[in-house]
Amino acid sequence: MSVLIVGSTALDSIKTPKFENPRLLGGSASHAAVAASFFCPVKLVGVVGDDFPSRYFQLYKRHRIDLEGLQKLPGKTFHWSGEYEANMNNRRTLLTELGVFETFSPTLPKGHQNTAFVLLANIAPSLQSHVLDQMVRPKFVAADTMDLWLNIALPDLIKLIKRLNLFVLNDSEAHQLTKEDNLFVALKKIHQLGPKYVIIKKGSHGSLLSGPDGLFICPAYPLHTLIDPTGAGDSFVGAIMGCLASSKASVDKNIRRAMIYGSVVASFCCEGFGLTRTTRITPQQIAKRVSELKKLTRF
Amino acid sequence: MSVLIVGSTALDSIKTPKFENPRLLGGSASHAAVAASFFCPVKLVGVVGDDFPSRYFQLYKRHRIDLEGLQKLPGKTFHWSGEYEANMNNRRTLLTELGVFETFSPTLPKGHQNTAFVLLANIAPSLQSHVLDQMVRPKFVAADTMDLWLNIALPDLIKLIKRLNLFVLNDSEAHQLTKEDNLFVALKKIHQLGPKYVIIKKGSHGSLLSGPDGLFICPAYPLHTLIDPTGAGDSFVGAIMGCLASSKASVDKNIRRAMIYGSVVASFCCEGFGLTRTTRITPQQIAKRVSELKKLTRF
């Protein structure tokens, strides 16, 4: 089956202590879509301006990503600029130019409305809901978010969470949402908001799944070189959804394995700026790291 | 086989946001010895003052801990007082009274010098070395440390590390020792200092082993209630050494499993003040959590 992915499609200017890269292809939907494309057909929903470089359209196409839902509007593409600190753990936003994203209201092509798997990658929760409103009985709906929406659009986010099968957030967002220091107590509170599955991302410490079969402690792939973590969380959830959509097994049976694939794809994402490393992943490289993660956690 | 454990034997006064408990039995050697006692015979080496409560001698004895190497000297027992912040992640020391520890220089009883497994739990590295000097060809030597010794006794610590089979430290200490932000690069640098095995403790994020068979990502047991994390790291390494000493399998074959047992015993430690929960652990409870950890990480 295929996965529909809505989110931001952006140009990212990223500074790290060692490098500076202007106007790379970025955005939550770009990272998630490329990550999912290793596993199943992907339909991308988003918006770009008329400055969007044609080489980035080509990049999507090389990954066989369906662009019928990608609007091209007069104006500038969403541009984000950020800088990482020396330890690469903290980043600060230098600039956010919304451009065509400011008035974006996605209308799904007819053929998209019956897609079984839906990933509402990180954008405003009202837009995520707006896309979901147009879907016809999706089989499995996941959403990611960020601290910004917890700060400025919490009621919208709470409304959205009720409608999800899977909600993905990071550990500090889980604390912020629930006012709970203990992650496992926070997980229980998030389930009470609606979703059957909750995944908490902990960066280099891996991630936690909570669902009907209890908890799963998912390791991060050990990275000796971290070039740019931008988009790692989007890649993680994109690969998870691609994996789930590609499998004949039920989500219940497949979700742990999907998270391992998510960890692996996210690890590649961190090894290059923007999507430069992710786009060069081979199926053999994914399989190798999955089997390494098995060995790294076996006891 | 048995394990010889040297370290601090102390009275701990611990404040958390909800509770305050004065003069509980504590110290690195106390926590490590009780943890190891669930797996093998333990010989404790340390010092207490004449104020040391007889109920704490009884506690050691109930765990069949050999106290021949525990000196009782005129003066006060080492007393530490600390306070945890609301999130229980940060603690600050309120008071340190060295007492009889100030002039402590352990002399091992003859019968202790041939012990196969030696755990140099957290004390000054010069004392750790002094104990090691008295051992006759130990089979496996491990040491734990703390940031204080990195700050004030680094040359002593470096000398000690060369002589270890296993060095245990936490992630921030690994950064401090190697000036490396990346833990996996830090691990390589620590191996260059001598030890075949290095374990990095990451608190609720679990731990990492690096050794001849590569890395092992060891999960922490998910705790819904954290009462007092004091001594969790000591319990972790104590249980590891107890497990290794109790097994007929080689350390190479057994160390991953030993870490899982370490995680489990440390999780119980956090569920009560001082040693109050640890001392009540049953073998059935340990086995249950070990099997839960298996399920929590299976994919």
XYZ file of C-alpha atoms in Angstrom:
598
model
C 0.000 0.000 0.000
C 1.094 3.610 -0.300
C 1.455 6.386 2.237
C 0.232 9.960 1.918
C 2.549 12.463 3.582
C 1.666 16.087 4.273
C 4.043 18.529 5.938
C 6.485 21.288 5.148
C 8.476 21.381 1.926
C 11.220 23.882 2.538
C 14.620 25.269 1.800
C 16.886 24.857 4.831
C 19.998 26.918 5.468
C 21.941 25.020 8.099
C 25.000 26.082 10.060
C 27.032 23.685 12.171
C 30.288 24.473 13.990
C 32.214 23.214 10.966
C 30.036 23.865 7.905
C 27.409 26.107 6.386
C 24.972 24.971 3.702
C 22.431 27.355 2.203
C 19.057 26.416 0.697
C 19.208 22.643 0.873
C 16.003 20.711 0.255
C 14.340 20.301 3.647
C 11.051 20.372 5.506
C 9.291 17.642 7.463
C 7.440 16.240 4.432
C 10.572 16.122 2.253
C 12.537 14.153 4.833
C 9.618 11.855 5.664
C 8.745 11.248 2.004
C 12.283 10.319 0.938
C 12.614 8.045 4.009
C 9.275 6.320 3.264
C 10.165 5.936 -0.430
C 12.640 3.149 0.406
C 9.682 1.001 1.458
C 6.496 1.920 -0.451
C 4.960 4.377 -2.957
C 4.618 7.886 -1.514
C 2.162 10.697 -2.249
C 3.512 14.073 -1.170
C 1.203 16.929 -0.181
C 2.742 20.356 0.288
C 3.463 23.704 -1.289
C 6.497 25.341 -2.859
C 7.084 28.771 -4.415
C 8.168 29.592 -7.915
C 11.785 29.840 -6.680
C 11.813 26.103 -5.898
C 14.817 24.669 -7.758
C 13.977 22.175 -10.497
C 16.725 19.856 -9.227
C 14.640 19.306 -6.089
C 11.602 18.303 -8.174
C 13.969 15.857 -9.882
C 15.125 14.561 -6.502
C 11.526 13.757 -5.458
C 10.937 12.085 -8.823
C 14.043 9.915 -8.534
C 12.419 8.546 -5.369
C 9.206 7.890 -7.346
C 7.326 10.314 -5.066
C 3.907 11.245 -6.480
C 3.872 15.065 -6.764
C 0.241 15.549 -7.820
C -0.487 16.974 -4.347
C 2.518 19.312 -4.326
C 1.224 22.792 -5.174
C 3.474 25.334 -6.858
C 2.337 28.883 -6.063
C 3.629 32.327 -6.993
C 5.944 33.541 -4.234
C 8.832 32.228 -2.149
C 9.309 28.707 -0.848
C 9.271 28.337 2.944
C 12.828 29.065 4.122
C 14.226 28.023 7.476
C 17.678 28.867 8.764
C 19.192 27.398 11.913
C 22.485 26.968 13.713
C 23.728 24.048 15.816
C 25.895 24.437 18.910
C 29.256 22.688 19.262
C 27.785 19.534 20.836
C 25.113 19.338 18.080
C 22.420 18.815 20.716
C 21.008 22.312 20.782
C 20.003 24.384 17.803
C 18.550 27.832 17.430
C 16.429 29.209 14.637
C 18.068 32.159 12.896
C 15.313 32.892 10.397
C 11.857 31.657 9.365
C 10.383 32.972 6.099
C 6.980 31.344 5.629
C 6.551 32.480 2.010
C 3.808 30.538 0.209
C 3.319 28.467 3.352
C 1.621 31.399 5.053
C -1.646 30.925 3.168
C -1.277 27.220 2.335
C -4.470 25.207 2.558
C -4.006 21.797 1.017
C -6.783 20.399 -1.186
C -6.204 16.742 -1.856
C -6.438 15.362 -5.394
C -9.345 12.871 -5.660
C -6.975 9.944 -6.087
C -5.251 10.750 -2.797
C -8.319 10.609 -0.567
C -8.435 6.837 -0.251
C -4.786 6.332 0.715
C -4.605 3.777 3.520
C -1.645 5.173 5.466
C -1.481 8.867 6.306
C 1.450 10.667 7.850
C 0.740 14.174 9.095
C 4.361 15.277 9.352
C 5.193 18.364 11.405
C 3.158 21.422 10.353
C 0.439 23.445 12.112
C -2.090 21.031 13.666
C -4.985 22.901 11.983
C -3.445 22.019 8.586
C -2.888 18.435 9.694
C -6.583 18.238 10.666
C -7.619 19.889 7.400
C -5.871 17.141 5.420
C -7.332 14.423 7.609
C -10.841 15.879 7.046
C -10.439 15.104 3.338
C -9.380 11.485 3.764
C -11.915 8.670 3.308
C -11.587 6.080 6.087
C -7.782 5.854 6.282
C -6.489 2.639 7.798
C -3.740 4.184 9.915
C -3.053 7.842 10.712
C 0.122 9.110 12.370
C 1.204 12.633 13.267
C 4.403 14.250 14.417
C 4.611 17.699 16.014
C 7.020 20.233 17.542
C 7.253 22.493 20.603
C 6.056 25.525 18.594
C 2.546 24.019 18.229
C 2.429 23.113 21.919
C 3.163 26.780 22.623
C 0.849 28.505 20.155
C -1.771 25.962 19.004
C -2.345 23.543 21.865
C -6.176 23.308 21.544
C -5.819 22.475 17.810
C -3.194 19.865 18.623
C -5.338 18.218 21.330
C -8.235 17.993 18.851
C -5.957 16.356 16.298
C -4.422 13.866 18.755
C -7.895 12.360 19.418
C -8.088 11.295 15.756
C -4.695 9.580 15.517
C -3.665 5.954 15.580
C -0.068 6.966 16.304
C 1.264 10.162 17.855
C 4.988 10.864 17.711
C 6.752 13.491 19.815
C 10.066 13.965 21.540
C 10.766 13.619 25.258
C 10.790 17.332 26.066
C 7.504 17.797 24.171
C 6.025 14.899 26.165
C 7.009 16.670 29.395
C 5.583 19.944 28.105
C 2.309 18.350 27.016
C 1.666 16.357 30.200
C 3.620 18.310 32.866
C 5.091 14.930 33.858
C 8.817 14.365 34.448
C 8.490 10.580 34.307
C 8.247 9.492 30.653
C 6.265 6.361 31.429
C 3.649 8.310 33.350
C 3.646 10.893 30.530
C 2.968 8.087 28.030
C -0.117 6.995 29.972
C -1.449 10.547 29.958
C -0.892 10.874 26.201
C -2.820 7.643 25.552
C -5.721 9.190 27.451
C -5.815 11.909 24.768
C -6.699 9.274 22.188
C -3.963 7.448 20.263
C -3.517 3.684 20.474
C 0.215 4.054 19.857
C 2.577 6.728 21.181
C 6.241 6.995 20.224
C 8.619 9.209 22.185
C 11.808 10.180 20.362
C 14.918 10.595 22.513
C 17.508 11.447 19.857
C 20.754 9.535 20.326
C 19.153 7.660 23.234
C 16.683 5.949 20.893
C 12.925 5.929 21.231
C 10.082 4.385 23.195
C 6.897 2.857 21.850
C 3.828 2.466 24.005
C 0.913 0.460 22.662
C -1.456 -2.414 23.357
C 1.479 -4.824 23.709
C 3.142 -2.600 26.299
C 6.431 -0.810 25.852
C 9.172 -1.284 23.313
C 12.625 0.215 23.939
C 13.998 1.005 20.477
C 17.744 1.688 20.205
C 19.336 4.451 18.160
C 21.972 3.293 15.701
C 25.394 4.261 17.149
C 26.785 7.093 15.029
C 30.470 7.934 15.135
C 29.996 10.962 12.912
C 27.120 13.379 13.268
C 27.063 15.914 10.428
C 23.543 17.383 10.638
C 20.611 16.008 12.639
C 18.043 18.221 10.830
C 15.208 16.011 9.608
C 16.272 12.915 11.568
C 12.950 12.799 13.439
C 10.998 13.255 10.180
C 13.055 10.503 8.522
C 12.394 8.245 11.507
C 8.611 8.595 11.297
C 8.637 8.546 7.475
C 10.486 5.238 7.413
C 8.178 3.816 10.097
C 5.095 4.660 8.036
C 6.699 3.385 4.812
C 7.552 0.135 6.530
C 4.039 -0.283 7.964
C 2.399 0.496 4.600
C 4.640 -1.964 2.752
C 3.951 -4.921 4.994
C 1.182 -7.486 4.779
C 1.446 -8.038 8.529
C -0.779 -6.038 10.870
C 0.499 -2.804 12.388
C 0.422 -4.531 15.801
C 2.779 -7.213 14.559
C 5.018 -4.928 12.508
C 5.443 -1.699 14.431
C 8.538 -2.660 16.464
C 10.382 -3.750 13.343
C 9.228 -0.578 11.577
C 10.785 1.503 14.370
C 14.119 -0.278 13.909
C 14.002 0.657 10.199
C 13.089 4.190 11.274
C 16.148 4.334 13.547
C 18.376 3.141 10.748
C 17.106 5.594 8.123
C 17.345 8.436 10.676
C 20.956 7.451 11.360
C 21.836 7.881 7.678
C 20.038 11.237 7.651
C 22.391 12.525 10.380
C 25.467 11.586 8.350
C 24.986 14.323 5.763
C 23.547 17.809 5.408
C 19.853 17.975 4.624
C 18.893 15.026 2.442
C 22.334 14.576 0.869
C 23.090 11.290 2.647
C 19.507 9.986 2.865
C 19.031 10.143 -0.912
C 22.048 7.880 -1.423
C 20.909 5.072 0.916
C 20.783 1.628 -0.684
C 18.524 -1.230 0.471
C 21.691 -3.201 1.264
C 22.924 -0.446 3.588
C 19.589 -0.399 5.411
C 19.596 -4.186 5.798
C 23.181 -4.110 7.127
C 22.405 -1.573 9.863
C 19.182 -3.373 10.838
C 21.160 -6.566 11.321
C 23.844 -4.646 13.240
C 21.170 -3.204 15.571
C 20.028 -6.757 16.241
C 23.539 -7.749 17.288
C 23.979 -4.563 19.329
C 20.953 -5.306 21.505
C 21.085 -9.108 21.775
C 21.739 -10.627 25.197
C 33.706 -17.374 42.901
C 33.505 -14.381 45.189
C 33.991 -10.679 44.607
C 36.014 -8.279 46.734
C 34.488 -4.817 46.885
C 36.248 -1.726 48.208
C 34.649 1.699 48.313
C 32.902 4.079 50.647
C 30.764 2.892 53.547
C 28.763 5.890 54.596
C 25.756 7.406 56.218
C 23.663 9.270 53.636
C 21.189 12.020 54.456
C 19.018 12.374 51.370
C 16.450 15.035 50.551
C 14.056 14.740 47.618
C 11.206 17.120 46.788
C 8.827 14.897 48.775
C 10.900 13.260 51.501
C 13.866 13.608 53.804
C 15.770 10.656 55.237
C 18.710 11.157 57.598
C 21.654 8.783 58.097
C 20.621 5.884 55.915
C 23.213 3.224 55.141
C 24.956 4.333 51.949
C 28.278 4.615 50.188
C 29.457 3.073 46.944
C 30.707 -0.130 48.581
C 27.507 -0.671 50.576
C 25.296 -0.388 47.483
C 27.628 -2.482 45.336
C 28.077 -5.167 47.992
C 24.359 -5.651 48.651
C 23.713 -5.739 44.876
C 26.477 -8.321 44.304
C 25.261 -10.409 47.247
C 22.258 -11.618 45.225
C 24.666 -13.479 42.936
C 27.839 -14.522 44.797
C 29.739 -14.285 48.124
C 31.020 -10.760 48.793
C 34.031 -9.491 50.770
C 33.595 -5.865 51.794
C 36.594 -3.581 52.355
C 35.953 -0.200 53.915
C 35.962 1.814 57.112
C 33.312 2.997 59.547
C 33.460 5.068 62.749
C 32.346 4.085 66.226
C 29.006 5.826 65.566
C 28.114 3.236 62.886
C 24.738 1.783 63.899
C 24.780 -1.911 64.772
C 21.634 -2.419 62.643
C 23.746 -1.656 59.573
C 26.302 -4.328 60.542
C 23.315 -6.661 60.823
C 22.109 -5.592 57.386
C 25.468 -6.530 55.807
C 25.406 -9.834 57.659
C 21.895 -10.700 56.468
C 23.361 -10.457 52.951
C 26.171 -12.827 54.019
C 28.734 -10.091 53.304
C 32.179 -10.934 54.734
C 33.090 -8.017 57.038
C 36.654 -9.071 57.909
C 37.957 -6.216 55.729
C 35.596 -3.586 57.199
C 37.629 -1.565 59.708
C 35.940 0.109 62.660
C 37.958 3.124 63.845
C 37.459 5.714 66.577
C 35.700 8.750 65.119
C 32.754 9.490 62.874
C 31.528 7.483 59.893
C 31.740 9.240 56.512
C 28.549 11.318 56.211
C 27.168 12.649 52.928
C 24.121 14.831 52.576
C 22.514 15.710 49.259
C 19.350 17.136 47.781
C 17.588 16.209 44.521
C 15.784 18.715 42.313
C 12.132 18.283 41.320
C 12.897 16.275 38.174
C 15.266 13.993 40.185
C 17.934 14.365 37.489
C 20.147 16.872 39.243
C 21.410 16.680 42.784
C 23.613 18.912 44.854
C 25.810 17.992 47.760
C 24.806 19.803 50.941
C 27.496 18.392 53.223
C 30.463 16.011 53.150
C 31.990 14.938 56.476
C 34.867 12.557 55.754
C 35.281 11.411 59.354
C 37.361 8.221 59.616
C 37.552 8.142 55.814
C 40.019 11.029 55.879
C 42.931 8.840 56.944
C 41.621 5.490 55.651
C 44.249 3.231 54.140
C 42.856 -0.240 53.605
C 45.062 -3.206 54.476
C 43.577 -6.390 53.102
C 43.235 -9.472 55.294
C 45.453 -12.312 53.960
C 42.431 -14.343 52.879
C 41.174 -11.504 50.692
C 44.266 -11.120 48.527
C 43.480 -14.028 46.212
C 39.901 -13.040 45.396
C 39.316 -13.541 41.663
C 36.914 -10.643 41.023
C 37.723 -7.192 42.344
C 35.410 -4.194 42.244
C 37.025 -0.864 43.059
C 33.804 1.031 43.709
C 33.885 4.813 43.734
C 36.506 6.221 46.130
C 39.753 8.172 45.566
C 41.727 6.469 42.757
C 44.844 6.359 44.969
C 42.911 4.182 47.444
C 41.600 2.034 44.605
C 45.193 1.509 43.425
C 46.360 0.831 46.963
C 43.875 -2.032 47.253
C 44.786 -3.378 43.832
C 48.491 -3.363 44.842
C 47.662 -5.900 47.550
C 45.793 -8.335 45.281
C 47.547 -11.435 43.962
C 46.795 -11.924 40.253
C 43.089 -11.126 40.268
C 41.166 -12.594 37.343
C 39.020 -9.519 36.592
C 39.294 -5.987 37.989
C 36.642 -3.308 37.523
C 36.498 0.267 38.770
C 33.876 2.959 38.928
C 34.607 6.650 39.495
C 32.992 10.091 39.777
C 33.521 13.625 38.447
C 35.251 14.695 41.683
C 38.275 12.461 40.911
C 38.437 13.694 37.331
C 38.646 17.202 38.784
C 41.121 16.699 41.620
C 42.973 13.396 41.012
C 43.155 12.871 37.251
C 46.791 11.605 37.131
C 45.980 8.974 39.817
C 42.873 7.962 37.888
C 44.745 7.586 34.584
C 47.327 5.365 36.328
C 44.528 3.217 37.740
C 42.621 2.911 34.452
C 45.667 1.226 32.803
C 45.358 -1.663 35.272
C 41.637 -2.363 34.812
C 39.768 -5.011 32.835
C 36.582 -2.947 33.070
C 36.176 0.788 33.609
C 32.720 2.158 34.390
C 31.783 5.839 34.188
C 28.810 7.951 33.243
C 28.319 9.864 29.994
C 29.242 13.285 31.344
C 32.402 11.849 32.930
C 33.286 10.243 29.587
C 32.968 13.662 27.908
C 35.046 15.256 30.676
C 37.782 12.602 30.470
C 38.135 12.569 26.682
C 36.908 16.060 25.655
C 34.743 14.231 23.111
C 31.035 14.969 22.583
C 30.438 11.775 20.616
C 30.153 8.859 23.066
C 31.381 6.293 20.560
C 34.509 8.282 19.826
C 34.940 8.814 23.591
C 34.738 5.034 24.106
C 37.610 4.469 21.661
C 39.750 7.013 23.498
C 39.024 5.374 26.853
C 40.062 1.951 25.495
C 43.372 3.549 24.533
C 43.917 4.265 28.242
C 43.978 0.522 28.929
C 40.748 -1.336 29.720
C 39.422 -4.141 27.535
C 35.857 -3.284 28.540
C 34.308 0.140 29.063
C 30.754 0.712 30.274
C 29.130 4.121 30.006
C 26.147 4.677 32.296
C 23.377 6.918 30.957
C 20.889 6.783 33.851
C 17.324 6.282 32.649
C 18.637 5.974 29.063
C 20.442 2.727 29.921
C 24.109 1.995 29.343
C 26.628 1.134 26.656
C 29.260 -1.586 26.720
C 32.282 -1.452 24.483
C 34.516 -4.512 24.300
C 36.172 -7.003 21.971
C 32.766 -8.037 20.571
C 31.900 -4.432 19.741
C 29.106 -2.464 21.347
C 26.153 -3.560 23.418
C 23.218 -1.203 23.952
C 21.817 -2.103 27.380
C 18.346 -0.802 28.244
C 17.323 0.672 31.585
C 14.315 -0.951 33.195
C 11.332 1.435 32.770
C 10.531 2.889 36.176
C 7.168 4.508 36.821
C 8.194 5.613 40.296
C 11.574 7.066 41.099
C 12.050 7.529 44.836
C 15.813 7.984 45.213
C 18.469 7.279 42.562
C 21.358 7.456 45.089
C 23.493 4.337 44.704
C 21.866 3.162 41.461
C 25.187 3.298 39.598
C 26.947 1.438 42.415
C 24.178 -1.190 42.476
C 24.488 -1.548 38.691
C 28.205 -2.294 38.766
C 27.914 -4.390 41.941
C 25.317 -6.644 40.333
C 27.410 -6.899 37.149
C 30.448 -8.063 39.104
C 28.363 -10.449 41.217
C 26.876 -11.921 38.074
C 30.270 -12.318 36.394
C 31.817 -13.912 39.500
C 28.924 -16.356 39.891
C 29.046 -17.693 36.355
C 31.090 -20.538 34.936
C 30.965 -18.882 31.511
C 33.773 -16.538 30.490
C 33.401 -12.807 31.067
C 33.307 -12.351 27.253
C 30.273 -14.622 27.035
C 28.538 -13.361 30.147
C 29.031 -9.610 30.329
C 25.937 -8.551 28.335
C 23.685 -10.677 30.487
C 25.442 -9.362 33.595
C 24.619 -5.796 32.515
C 20.934 -6.687 32.185
C 21.018 -7.974 35.767
C 22.831 -4.773 36.717
C 20.058 -2.687 35.144
C 17.415 -4.635 36.989
C 19.051 -4.397 40.435
C 19.689 -0.664 39.856
C 15.997 -0.208 39.020
C 14.978 -1.663 42.386
C 17.537 0.587 44.114
C 15.754 3.670 42.705
C 12.410 2.536 44.111
C 13.336 3.236 47.726
C 15.550 5.492 49.813
C 19.120 4.328 50.277
C 19.192 0.532 50.441
C 15.638 0.143 51.762
C 14.250 -1.358 48.542
C 17.417 -3.146 47.393
C 17.659 -5.167 50.596
C 14.158 -6.552 50.022
C 14.733 -7.818 46.450
C 13.910 -11.491 45.915
C 15.500 -13.692 43.214
C 12.006 -14.088 41.718
C 11.629 -10.322 41.368
C 15.018 -10.087 39.619
C 14.117 -12.924 37.234
C 10.769 -11.285 36.444
C 12.322 -7.937 35.473
C 15.074 -9.630 33.438
C 12.438 -11.447 31.439
C 10.413 -8.229 31.075
C 13.530 -6.445 29.710
C 13.812 -9.213 27.154
C 10.259 -8.590 25.987
C 10.745 -4.806 26.029
C 13.658 -4.958 23.589
C 12.614 -7.827 21.298
C 11.875 -7.046 17.665
